[in-house]
XYZ file of C-alpha atoms in Angstrom:
711
model
C 84.191 28.392 -56.744
C 86.522 27.229 -53.989
C 85.895 23.699 -52.726
C 87.443 22.409 -49.500
C 87.153 18.861 -48.114
C 84.564 19.708 -45.495
C 83.176 17.418 -42.782
C 80.771 14.447 -42.713
C 78.839 15.940 -39.792
C 76.373 17.530 -39.462
C 74.382 16.211 -42.400
C 72.709 18.736 -44.665
C 73.853 22.265 -45.535
C 75.319 24.057 -42.523
C 76.241 27.759 -42.601
C 78.861 28.480 -39.945
C 79.276 32.224 -40.478
C 82.155 31.848 -42.918
C 80.945 29.321 -45.452
C 78.701 26.300 -45.903
C 79.397 22.633 -45.276
C 77.457 20.127 -47.389
C 77.077 16.484 -46.297
C 74.894 13.790 -47.867
C 74.513 10.167 -46.773
C 74.417 7.520 -49.522
C 75.771 4.036 -48.947
C 75.441 2.643 -52.461
C 76.143 5.703 -54.638
C 79.148 5.783 -56.946
C 79.228 9.568 -57.284
C 77.548 12.710 -55.929
C 77.354 16.197 -57.442
C 76.178 19.322 -55.652
C 74.076 21.519 -57.970
C 73.905 25.278 -57.328
C 71.054 27.342 -58.814
C 70.909 31.112 -59.196
C 67.148 31.524 -58.650
C 64.019 29.434 -58.125
C 63.130 30.127 -61.765
C 66.412 28.699 -63.057
C 65.927 26.015 -65.674
C 69.338 24.499 -64.959
C 71.996 24.606 -62.288
C 74.784 27.135 -62.866
C 77.433 24.991 -61.204
C 77.975 21.294 -60.556
C 80.490 20.484 -57.853
C 81.698 16.938 -57.499
C 81.885 15.750 -53.893
C 85.087 13.779 -53.911
C 85.334 13.300 -50.154
C 83.544 10.336 -48.563
C 83.624 9.421 -44.872
C 81.547 6.633 -43.356
C 79.184 6.602 -46.349
C 78.735 10.404 -46.177
C 79.758 12.547 -49.165
C 80.899 16.016 -48.137
C 82.528 19.313 -49.112
C 82.940 22.816 -47.665
C 82.286 25.862 -49.884
C 83.615 29.064 -48.302
C 81.930 31.199 -50.967
C 78.364 29.879 -50.445
C 76.139 32.118 -48.316
C 72.660 31.740 -46.789
C 69.972 31.861 -49.430
C 71.937 29.759 -51.916
C 69.584 27.398 -53.755
C 70.807 23.854 -54.290
C 70.052 20.208 -55.034
C 71.983 17.011 -55.698
C 72.598 14.552 -58.510
C 73.514 11.072 -57.323
C 74.984 8.391 -59.577
C 74.957 4.653 -59.105
C 73.309 1.491 -60.479
C 69.793 1.614 -61.814
C 68.638 -1.919 -61.065
C 65.168 -2.015 -59.469
C 65.313 -5.814 -59.202
C 68.118 -5.335 -56.668
C 66.547 -2.288 -55.028
C 68.723 0.384 -56.660
C 67.152 3.319 -58.510
C 69.972 5.829 -59.060
C 69.532 8.243 -61.958
C 72.012 11.125 -62.245
C 69.715 12.879 -64.751
C 67.484 13.804 -61.794
C 68.064 16.683 -59.377
C 67.208 15.583 -55.833
C 66.158 17.369 -52.658
C 68.513 17.208 -49.683
C 66.841 15.023 -46.984
C 68.199 17.461 -44.394
C 66.943 20.597 -46.170
C 65.887 23.108 -43.515
C 64.276 25.526 -45.956
C 62.538 24.806 -49.243
C 63.053 27.374 -51.996
C 60.994 25.673 -54.712
C 58.219 23.106 -54.579
C 57.877 20.076 -56.814
C 56.373 20.805 -60.223
C 54.776 17.791 -61.849
C 56.137 16.544 -65.161
C 57.019 13.096 -66.509
C 60.661 14.087 -66.054
C 60.157 13.728 -62.286
C 60.119 9.944 -62.697
C 63.380 7.985 -62.973
C 61.764 5.638 -65.488
C 59.867 6.397 -68.696
C 56.256 7.010 -67.748
C 54.028 4.928 -70.003
C 56.780 2.528 -71.040
C 55.613 -1.112 -71.200
C 58.457 -2.050 -68.854
C 57.228 0.546 -66.345
C 59.834 1.180 -63.600
C 62.284 -1.253 -65.169
C 62.827 1.303 -67.931
C 65.216 4.272 -67.550
C 64.512 7.958 -68.240
C 67.439 10.066 -69.456
C 65.640 13.406 -69.495
C 66.791 16.137 -67.117
C 64.309 17.297 -64.453
C 66.222 20.363 -63.198
C 63.463 22.854 -64.054
C 60.802 20.845 -62.169
C 62.667 19.493 -59.131
C 62.142 20.717 -55.552
C 65.134 22.743 -54.338
C 66.550 23.583 -50.924
C 68.096 26.794 -49.659
C 71.038 27.311 -47.303
C 69.632 28.714 -44.066
C 70.944 31.231 -41.571
C 69.284 29.928 -38.422
C 69.739 33.097 -36.355
C 66.502 34.224 -34.664
C 65.717 36.476 -31.723
C 63.708 34.365 -29.272
C 63.870 36.951 -26.515
C 62.607 35.581 -23.197
C 60.660 32.729 -24.825
C 60.124 29.767 -22.520
C 58.230 26.538 -23.167
C 54.946 26.608 -21.199
C 55.544 23.040 -19.931
C 51.885 22.437 -19.114
C 51.600 19.322 -16.905
C 50.084 16.373 -18.756
C 47.144 16.132 -16.365
C 46.160 19.753 -17.076
C 46.646 19.549 -20.844
C 43.752 20.148 -23.238
C 44.659 19.647 -26.901
C 43.058 21.440 -29.845
C 43.683 19.543 -33.093
C 43.752 22.008 -35.969
C 44.980 22.820 -39.472
C 47.171 25.915 -39.822
C 45.475 26.995 -43.046
C 41.906 25.996 -42.261
C 41.767 27.691 -38.872
C 42.213 31.296 -40.039
C 41.545 31.175 -43.790
C 38.080 32.710 -43.326
C 38.692 34.560 -40.058
C 37.437 38.147 -40.556
C 39.648 39.617 -37.805
C 42.859 38.227 -39.283
C 44.394 40.499 -41.973
C 43.654 39.054 -45.406
C 47.327 38.608 -46.292
C 47.836 36.548 -43.136
C 44.747 34.352 -43.386
C 45.633 30.674 -43.550
C 49.273 31.210 -42.531
C 51.622 30.755 -39.599
C 51.382 34.490 -39.024
C 47.598 34.228 -39.080
C 47.620 31.547 -36.395
C 49.805 33.740 -34.188
C 47.793 36.914 -34.835
C 46.078 38.683 -31.948
C 42.625 37.506 -33.059
C 43.600 33.835 -33.316
C 45.555 33.754 -30.056
C 42.771 35.593 -28.237
C 40.247 33.024 -29.450
C 42.384 30.101 -28.262
C 42.955 31.726 -24.878
C 39.255 32.463 -24.411
C 38.395 28.919 -25.412
C 40.728 27.647 -22.692
C 42.843 25.081 -24.544
C 46.452 24.603 -23.442
C 47.988 23.150 -26.629
C 47.430 23.235 -30.368
C 48.191 20.053 -32.293
C 48.959 21.086 -35.860
C 48.236 18.771 -38.751
C 51.500 18.126 -40.641
C 53.579 21.242 -41.277
C 56.623 19.450 -42.685
C 57.114 20.177 -46.381
C 54.796 17.852 -48.277
C 53.831 17.128 -51.881
C 50.413 17.260 -53.519
C 49.933 13.951 -55.319
C 49.953 14.343 -59.095
C 46.601 12.597 -59.505
C 45.049 15.127 -57.093
C 46.567 18.135 -58.841
C 45.260 16.895 -62.186
C 41.757 16.791 -60.656
C 42.081 20.298 -59.247
C 42.604 19.039 -55.685
C 45.497 19.025 -53.199
C 46.778 16.924 -50.312
C 45.240 19.311 -47.787
C 46.013 17.343 -44.632
C 49.677 17.025 -45.608
C 50.366 13.375 -44.752
C 52.727 13.131 -47.716
C 56.043 14.368 -46.373
C 59.085 15.152 -48.489
C 61.141 17.354 -46.137
C 61.382 16.415 -42.464
C 63.231 19.582 -41.399
C 61.510 22.312 -43.417
C 58.208 24.020 -42.554
C 55.596 23.832 -45.309
C 56.092 26.952 -47.426
C 52.440 27.157 -48.521
C 51.408 28.100 -44.985
C 53.645 31.166 -44.943
C 52.713 34.731 -45.800
C 56.210 35.347 -47.209
C 58.120 33.844 -50.140
C 61.819 33.723 -49.254
C 62.842 30.384 -47.751
C 64.613 31.927 -44.761
C 61.671 34.229 -44.038
C 59.322 31.225 -43.960
C 61.365 29.636 -41.187
C 61.414 32.902 -39.241
C 57.636 33.248 -39.593
C 57.180 29.752 -38.195
C 59.427 30.542 -35.232
C 57.503 33.761 -34.602
C 54.272 31.749 -34.496
C 55.697 29.419 -31.850
C 57.030 32.334 -29.814
C 53.670 34.144 -29.858
C 51.736 31.036 -28.826
C 54.209 30.382 -26.024
C 53.735 33.939 -24.786
C 50.027 33.147 -24.478
C 50.834 29.974 -22.523
C 49.880 27.661 -25.384
C 52.047 24.694 -26.348
C 52.665 23.664 -29.948
C 52.501 19.969 -30.834
C 53.257 18.766 -34.355
C 51.588 15.874 -36.139
C 54.569 14.183 -37.796
C 54.765 11.506 -40.507
C 57.990 9.504 -40.285
C 56.489 6.188 -41.369
C 56.573 6.871 -45.138
C 57.465 9.567 -47.674
C 55.821 11.263 -50.643
C 57.695 9.111 -53.187
C 55.098 6.317 -53.083
C 55.585 2.777 -54.386
C 57.783 1.460 -57.205
C 55.785 3.504 -59.711
C 56.239 6.752 -57.795
C 58.386 9.791 -58.664
C 62.035 10.274 -57.755
C 62.388 13.465 -55.720
C 64.826 12.710 -52.904
C 65.353 9.511 -50.887
C 64.663 7.103 -53.766
C 67.346 8.649 -55.973
C 69.839 9.190 -53.147
C 69.785 5.581 -51.920
C 66.554 3.655 -52.355
C 67.793 0.459 -50.705
C 68.953 2.328 -47.601
C 65.965 4.587 -46.980
C 63.066 2.193 -47.665
C 61.859 -1.195 -46.458
C 62.064 -3.401 -49.554
C 60.472 -6.780 -50.036
C 63.004 -9.499 -49.137
C 61.485 -11.708 -51.836
C 61.688 -9.064 -54.569
C 63.501 -5.784 -53.738
C 61.805 -4.116 -56.701
C 58.775 -3.729 -54.441
C 58.240 -1.999 -51.115
C 56.970 -3.206 -47.766
C 53.862 -1.102 -47.212
C 52.512 -0.904 -43.653
C 51.008 2.535 -44.250
C 48.796 2.218 -47.303
C 50.875 4.983 -48.897
C 53.197 2.862 -51.033
C 56.365 2.681 -48.951
C 57.696 2.367 -45.413
C 60.756 4.119 -43.987
C 63.609 1.708 -43.250
C 63.761 1.986 -39.450
C 66.315 -0.836 -39.197
C 68.927 1.346 -40.911
C 70.825 3.372 -38.255
C 71.166 6.290 -40.693
C 67.400 6.456 -41.166
C 66.919 6.354 -37.405
C 69.489 9.138 -37.179
C 67.549 11.252 -39.675
C 64.357 10.920 -37.649
C 66.085 11.691 -34.359
C 67.945 14.623 -35.894
C 64.657 15.933 -37.245
C 62.883 15.645 -33.881
C 65.760 17.321 -32.030
C 65.890 20.085 -34.626
C 62.202 20.930 -34.171
C 62.652 20.959 -30.407
C 65.901 22.899 -30.151
C 65.661 25.247 -33.135
C 61.887 25.605 -33.584
C 61.037 25.132 -29.867
C 58.230 22.645 -30.442
C 56.650 21.179 -27.287
C 55.677 17.730 -28.501
C 54.817 15.404 -31.358
C 51.946 13.189 -32.429
C 53.356 10.322 -34.514
C 51.199 9.245 -37.432
C 50.773 5.445 -37.719
C 53.294 5.007 -34.932
C 53.070 1.214 -34.962
C 54.993 1.305 -38.246
C 57.939 2.917 -36.465
C 58.109 -0.043 -34.081
C 58.376 -2.705 -36.795
C 61.927 -3.970 -36.766
C 60.962 -7.041 -38.762
C 57.292 -7.708 -39.463
C 55.985 -7.714 -35.915
C 55.330 -4.585 -33.903
C 58.017 -4.506 -31.224
C 57.317 -1.943 -28.527
C 60.927 -2.265 -27.350
C 62.291 -1.579 -30.814
C 65.283 0.622 -31.504
C 63.096 3.650 -32.230
C 61.669 3.690 -28.698
C 64.960 2.778 -27.053
C 66.700 5.726 -28.682
C 63.917 8.190 -27.832
C 63.842 7.102 -24.176
C 67.591 7.603 -23.892
C 67.657 10.931 -25.693
C 67.981 13.816 -23.207
C 66.104 16.206 -25.518
C 63.329 14.201 -27.181
C 62.378 12.290 -24.028
C 61.467 15.557 -22.299
C 58.668 16.688 -24.631
C 55.148 15.368 -25.089
C 55.096 12.164 -27.151
C 51.791 10.956 -28.602
C 51.310 7.835 -30.703
C 48.635 7.024 -33.207
C 48.894 3.397 -32.033
C 48.015 1.538 -35.209
C 49.022 0.986 -38.819
C 47.662 -1.111 -41.682
C 49.896 -4.150 -41.215
C 49.116 -7.378 -39.377
C 49.118 -6.826 -35.615
C 49.269 -3.087 -36.105
C 46.467 -2.151 -33.676
C 48.470 -1.483 -30.506
C 46.226 0.683 -28.311
C 47.530 0.334 -24.746
C 50.826 -1.301 -25.705
C 53.173 1.656 -26.116
C 55.888 2.125 -23.479
C 56.147 4.567 -20.605
C 56.685 8.205 -21.671
C 54.138 7.763 -24.468
C 50.522 8.854 -24.630
C 48.197 7.380 -27.231
C 45.202 8.336 -29.278
C 42.696 6.103 -27.503
C 40.576 4.634 -30.288
C 38.776 2.445 -27.753
C 37.653 5.565 -25.897
C 36.295 7.061 -29.119
C 34.392 3.925 -30.079
C 32.934 3.328 -26.614
C 31.747 6.910 -26.094
C 30.124 6.867 -29.528
C 28.342 3.581 -28.764
C 27.136 4.880 -25.410
C 25.598 8.048 -26.858
C 24.217 6.085 -29.775
C 22.143 4.302 -27.150
C 23.669 0.846 -27.415
C 23.017 -1.426 -24.458
C 25.629 -3.316 -22.515
C 28.340 -0.658 -22.674
C 28.019 1.150 -19.317
C 30.799 -0.891 -17.698
C 33.263 -0.013 -20.435
C 31.932 3.562 -20.446
C 32.859 3.895 -16.763
C 36.350 2.534 -17.438
C 36.921 4.879 -20.368
C 35.552 7.862 -18.410
C 38.007 7.082 -15.608
C 41.075 7.113 -17.875
C 41.137 3.549 -19.284
C 43.173 1.980 -16.495
C 42.647 -1.428 -18.122
C 44.816 -0.253 -21.025
C 47.517 1.718 -19.244
C 47.862 0.966 -15.530
C 49.354 -2.488 -16.033
C 52.494 -0.901 -17.477
C 52.774 1.759 -14.738
C 51.397 4.485 -16.955
C 49.127 7.297 -15.805
C 45.709 8.557 -16.985
C 47.450 11.034 -19.295
C 48.520 8.058 -21.423
C 44.977 8.210 -22.806
C 44.400 10.948 -25.358
C 40.616 10.998 -25.333
C 38.747 12.010 -28.471
C 35.408 11.402 -30.162
C 36.275 13.066 -33.478
C 39.497 13.938 -35.283
C 40.499 15.326 -38.660
C 40.056 11.830 -40.147
C 36.312 11.181 -40.119
C 33.122 13.105 -39.508
C 33.167 16.369 -37.619
C 31.016 16.221 -34.477
C 28.167 18.050 -36.183
C 28.206 15.579 -39.048
C 28.516 12.606 -36.692
C 25.128 13.442 -35.181
C 23.604 14.556 -38.489
C 24.590 12.000 -41.156
C 24.169 8.225 -41.315
C 26.204 7.908 -44.517
C 29.361 9.568 -45.795
C 29.152 12.016 -48.687
C 32.636 12.189 -50.205
C 31.556 12.786 -53.790
C 33.651 15.971 -54.000
C 36.810 13.866 -53.585
C 36.332 12.468 -57.078
C 36.455 8.804 -56.049
C 32.748 7.987 -56.460
C 32.284 8.096 -52.674
C 34.415 4.956 -52.275
C 37.034 6.597 -50.041
C 36.815 7.193 -46.299
C 35.577 4.925 -43.564
C 32.628 2.899 -44.779
C 31.299 1.963 -41.383
C 29.790 4.758 -39.335
C 27.832 4.509 -36.100
C 24.246 5.333 -36.922
C 23.095 7.631 -34.145
C 19.360 7.101 -34.762
C 18.384 10.695 -34.171
C 14.726 10.097 -34.816
C 14.234 7.132 -32.508
C 11.187 7.627 -30.298
C 8.989 9.075 -33.050
C 10.234 12.634 -32.814
C 9.297 15.216 -35.398
C 11.921 15.142 -38.177
C 12.256 18.905 -38.225
C 12.207 20.225 -34.656
C 12.910 16.957 -32.805
C 15.825 15.980 -35.001
C 17.557 19.327 -34.699
C 16.975 19.588 -30.952
C 18.294 16.091 -30.290
C 21.329 16.692 -32.504
C 22.219 19.853 -30.580
C 21.784 18.027 -27.292
C 23.961 15.134 -28.435
C 26.745 17.510 -29.441
C 26.739 19.072 -25.986
C 26.647 15.656 -24.302
C 29.529 14.342 -26.407
C 31.601 17.419 -25.628
C 30.835 17.381 -21.899
C 31.774 13.701 -21.670
C 34.989 14.248 -23.597
C 36.160 17.298 -21.692
C 35.417 15.912 -18.227
C 36.789 12.377 -18.614
C 40.032 11.451 -16.880
C 42.945 11.537 -19.306
C 43.857 14.202 -21.849
C 40.946 15.582 -23.895
C 41.550 16.380 -27.558
C 39.030 18.692 -29.197
C 38.776 18.817 -32.984
C 38.938 22.414 -34.199
C 35.486 23.548 -35.256
C 33.510 21.073 -33.146
C 32.956 23.847 -30.625
C 31.416 25.886 -33.480
C 29.257 23.151 -34.982
C 31.473 23.058 -38.101
C 30.132 20.845 -40.875
C 31.897 19.164 -43.795
C 28.478 18.328 -45.263
C 28.951 14.621 -44.643
C 32.487 14.333 -46.039
C 34.371 12.011 -43.681
C 37.642 12.081 -45.627
C 38.243 15.723 -46.511
C 41.995 15.186 -46.961
C 41.942 16.830 -50.399
C 39.499 19.667 -49.721
C 41.394 22.940 -49.387
C 38.215 25.003 -49.479
C 35.130 25.923 -47.457
C 34.510 22.235 -46.766
C 37.514 22.185 -44.427
C 38.013 25.848 -43.555
C 36.317 27.013 -40.360
C 33.538 29.506 -40.877
C 33.439 32.326 -38.343
C 30.062 33.682 -39.456
C 28.251 32.033 -36.570
C 24.533 31.519 -36.196
C 22.900 32.026 -32.783
C 22.902 28.231 -32.356
C 26.638 28.070 -33.041
C 27.301 30.967 -30.677
C 25.365 29.077 -28.020
C 27.443 25.931 -28.559
C 30.701 27.900 -28.366
C 29.572 29.523 -25.131
C 28.748 26.091 -23.714
C 32.147 24.623 -24.647
C 33.970 27.545 -23.067
C 31.955 26.935 -19.913
C 32.823 23.239 -19.774
C 36.516 23.900 -20.445
C 36.543 26.495 -17.676
C 35.098 23.832 -15.359
C 37.807 21.381 -16.461
C 40.498 23.958 -15.723
C 39.003 24.963 -12.369
C 38.171 21.617 -10.775
C 41.026 19.355 -9.741
C 38.868 16.193 -9.747
C 38.895 16.283 -13.566
C 42.663 16.067 -13.922
C 43.963 13.584 -11.425
C 47.509 12.417 -12.004
C 46.840 8.828 -10.917
C 44.225 6.146 -11.454
C 42.361 6.764 -8.193
C 45.419 5.458 -6.298
C 45.085 2.055 -7.923
C 41.799 1.310 -6.171
C 38.478 0.084 -7.484
C 36.301 2.484 -9.435
C 33.164 0.562 -8.439
C 31.759 -0.438 -5.054
C 32.615 0.206 -1.405
C 36.364 0.088 -1.922
C 36.356 3.204 -4.071
C 36.496 6.123 -1.580
C 37.293 8.731 -4.252
C 34.561 7.811 -6.682
C 31.061 6.321 -6.562
C 28.677 5.200 -9.295
C 24.911 5.466 -8.840
C 21.814 4.161 -10.540
C 18.730 6.399 -10.935
C 17.395 5.349 -7.498
C 20.323 7.149 -5.889
C 22.016 4.008 -4.590
C 25.389 2.712 -5.707
C 25.340 0.571 -8.824
C 24.953 -3.115 -8.025
C 27.594 -5.356 -9.563
C 25.114 -7.215 -11.751
C 23.715 -3.913 -13.096
C 26.935 -3.205 -14.986
C 26.216 -5.982 -17.443
C 22.507 -5.334 -18.016
C 21.764 -4.520 -21.659
C 18.934 -2.145 -20.746
C 21.075 0.129 -18.529
C 21.699 3.438 -20.275
C 21.557 5.821 -17.330
C 24.012 6.222 -14.466
C 25.746 8.817 -12.356
C 29.233 9.257 -10.962
C 30.354 11.224 -7.925
C 33.956 12.442 -7.871
C 34.850 13.327 -4.293
C 36.647 16.581 -3.652
C 38.657 17.868 -0.739
C 42.393 17.242 -0.654
C 42.889 15.518 -3.998
C 46.607 15.671 -4.684
C 49.749 17.700 -4.096
C 51.466 19.983 -6.573
C 55.110 20.083 -7.632
C 55.994 21.920 -4.400
C 54.162 19.505 -2.114
C 51.272 21.876 -1.512
C 47.801 20.387 -1.244
C 45.497 20.583 -4.263
C 41.847 20.859 -3.262
C 38.604 20.939 -5.174
C 34.862 20.533 -4.989
C 32.913 17.297 -5.174
C 31.332 16.846 -8.596
C 28.309 14.748 -9.578
C 27.775 13.849 -13.238
C 24.562 12.211 -14.448
C 24.376 10.519 -17.873
C 21.203 9.488 -19.695
C 21.866 7.871 -23.094
C 18.235 6.803 -23.530
C 16.836 8.510 -26.626
C 13.186 8.523 -25.600
C 12.705 8.605 -21.832
C 13.151 11.290 -19.211
C 14.454 9.595 -16.073
C 13.934 10.939 -12.539
C 17.340 10.575 -10.905
C 17.484 10.527 -7.102
C 20.428 12.672 -6.066
C 22.831 11.078 -3.568
C 23.680 13.086 -0.443
C 25.877 16.084 -1.116
C 29.359 16.302 0.412
C 29.459 19.407 2.605
C 27.153 21.930 0.957
C 23.933 21.352 -1.068
C 24.213 20.380 -4.723
C 24.470 23.277 -7.146
C 23.604 22.832 -10.835
C 26.565 23.662 -13.053
C 24.966 22.791 -16.395
C 22.480 20.506 -18.098
C 23.166 19.686 -21.753
C 19.390 19.496 -22.334
C 19.006 23.173 -21.452
C 19.709 25.664 -24.212
C 21.444 28.906 -23.301
C 18.867 31.347 -22.027
C 16.452 28.677 -20.827
C 15.606 28.567 -17.140
C 17.164 25.835 -15.051
C 14.794 23.647 -13.008
C 14.837 23.948 -9.218
C 16.890 21.297 -7.427
C 15.105 18.847 -5.204
C 15.631 15.292 -4.104
C 15.365 14.106 -7.697
C 16.428 15.580 -11.001
C 14.539 14.993 -14.264
C 17.255 13.730 -16.556
C 16.175 14.298 -20.139
C 17.025 11.960 -23.042
C 20.614 12.112 -24.346
C 21.755 14.519 -21.693
C 24.534 15.104 -19.199
C 23.940 16.977 -15.960
C 26.798 18.264 -13.825
C 26.346 19.375 -10.216
C 28.852 20.381 -7.574
C 29.050 20.471 -3.818
C 31.379 23.199 -2.690
C 34.096 22.274 -0.215
C 35.532 25.282 1.634
C 39.276 25.699 1.389
C 41.041 24.859 4.622
C 42.865 27.706 6.249
C 46.594 27.236 6.447
C 47.923 26.513 9.929
C 51.195 27.892 11.250
């Protein structure tokens, strides 16, 4: 095997058409060996090649005889001294942090730990057994792919509607997707799946993590898996278990084909990414990659005792964002997914962790500075989960310009409103209008608020209105996991019959939640399956349930078909009416009172809400009029017009309220939908008042004729 000096950049294994350059960063290593394997079944490497060249802490070599498909790993030597933060063990084969294709997944065995499992000294002990037959392995990748005329859809933020979904769970049971493709990237890009998404009307799919991840050993031993995938090991490689093919290079091509097909349908692809921690866990975790390559460089260690890790994530470790090489890895990963995989945006898990330069969350930290200056990353959609588990980690509203955020305050307020709590209508109005209190102060727009009422983490919408307590027994943790506190929705308040009344009110609440979500200012995010009434049977932490609990069922009942039809109707309204996706916060004006010419709030008597009414605990019913006409201008300066819309909300669980309709704009009010009316039921005639049923939303419109263009 010929070995040439090679180059320190780019990091990883890079095929250039003639040979492959290998480059690995390790600041504290004393030696690095490249291990070449013949097949994924190989028990041992066939060649070990010492990397004798080191430039700027990068070990490198060029092998002119290595072609795409070559399977490889590393052995890294250095001090094993956990008390000083070093955990090198050359007996362990390690995965390249820059691996772009994974040829073999981790196989659990005690040999995967750098210390002797069960030893009284725990991680202070040292394991000399070889792990080559169990270690995850990378493959050299030929990145050539025919993209054709693929173009990113570039949907404007104000017209974006996100569909949060799991690649596997979405199509695993879909009868129109070929069985071999169910639960795969190819399944998601199949005609049946794309047709469904187009008919639903969403503009972007947000995929739960698709970076290569590891199933925790304790889950595997209980017959479970890390289904959600928030346990990343490879930040460049697509998860191989979601592919319909086996060869590492083919997996990457299948992923690219999925993106291309979704783009052709006008649908953006956003990835949920986990850069705050890795799958290696705390000091008692396995050694698979970063820990064995350079533990002290890749992880935040306790300054008092470097044996232990700073843990702002609850997952055992925290990536060392203060190390420029770790920042480089994250930026390289993001750019790779944009430029090579053509991803349209990212949702950053526990994003507050990424901002911690010391202990405090610093919104002007190096991570954000670099992203804002990057000509590639700064141009895609950036979404933060604006909290972590550390002190001061709840940062909703505090992320910088360019960033949108999962708005947890929106979720909590909308849930309280439809629960029937008093004293929340003022905040409800603010959240419905885009949460200007959180975002306008920093010159951000309504799209900074990613509005949601449910997400993968927690109850599905059906379960939210059906269960008062979580039922996570199937997770094997005695129902101790998951959020303990849930908002009791009191479905039987008002003495309704537990059989017919409960079910009818639950259906109505689902429609009212969805209508509120989809028609609020900001960016709506719909949890996959909520439009179908998907249930997890009360499990609010189904992270380990790769089965019918999490998979969407497409065998729909008439009630589910009715709900799906309703959601499609509301989304069509969102897409059609410009008043629902304004680009600005009502031009910085009041959203209440006479000084709000674009919006007006009414009480049930048909007059504008009095200022003191906003704070009354008994107020649970109100209406809002969004004035149409010339609303905005498009990218070419052309006027954007729309109808005037009137939305009436009644969160009272027991009382039907006669609501006096305010004067229409130009033409009489027309009923668009009433969440209290099931599909097929007759709509009531419109008069001066409308009977607003308990827990319902009514939407009416006044058509404004389009002005004729003048020469």
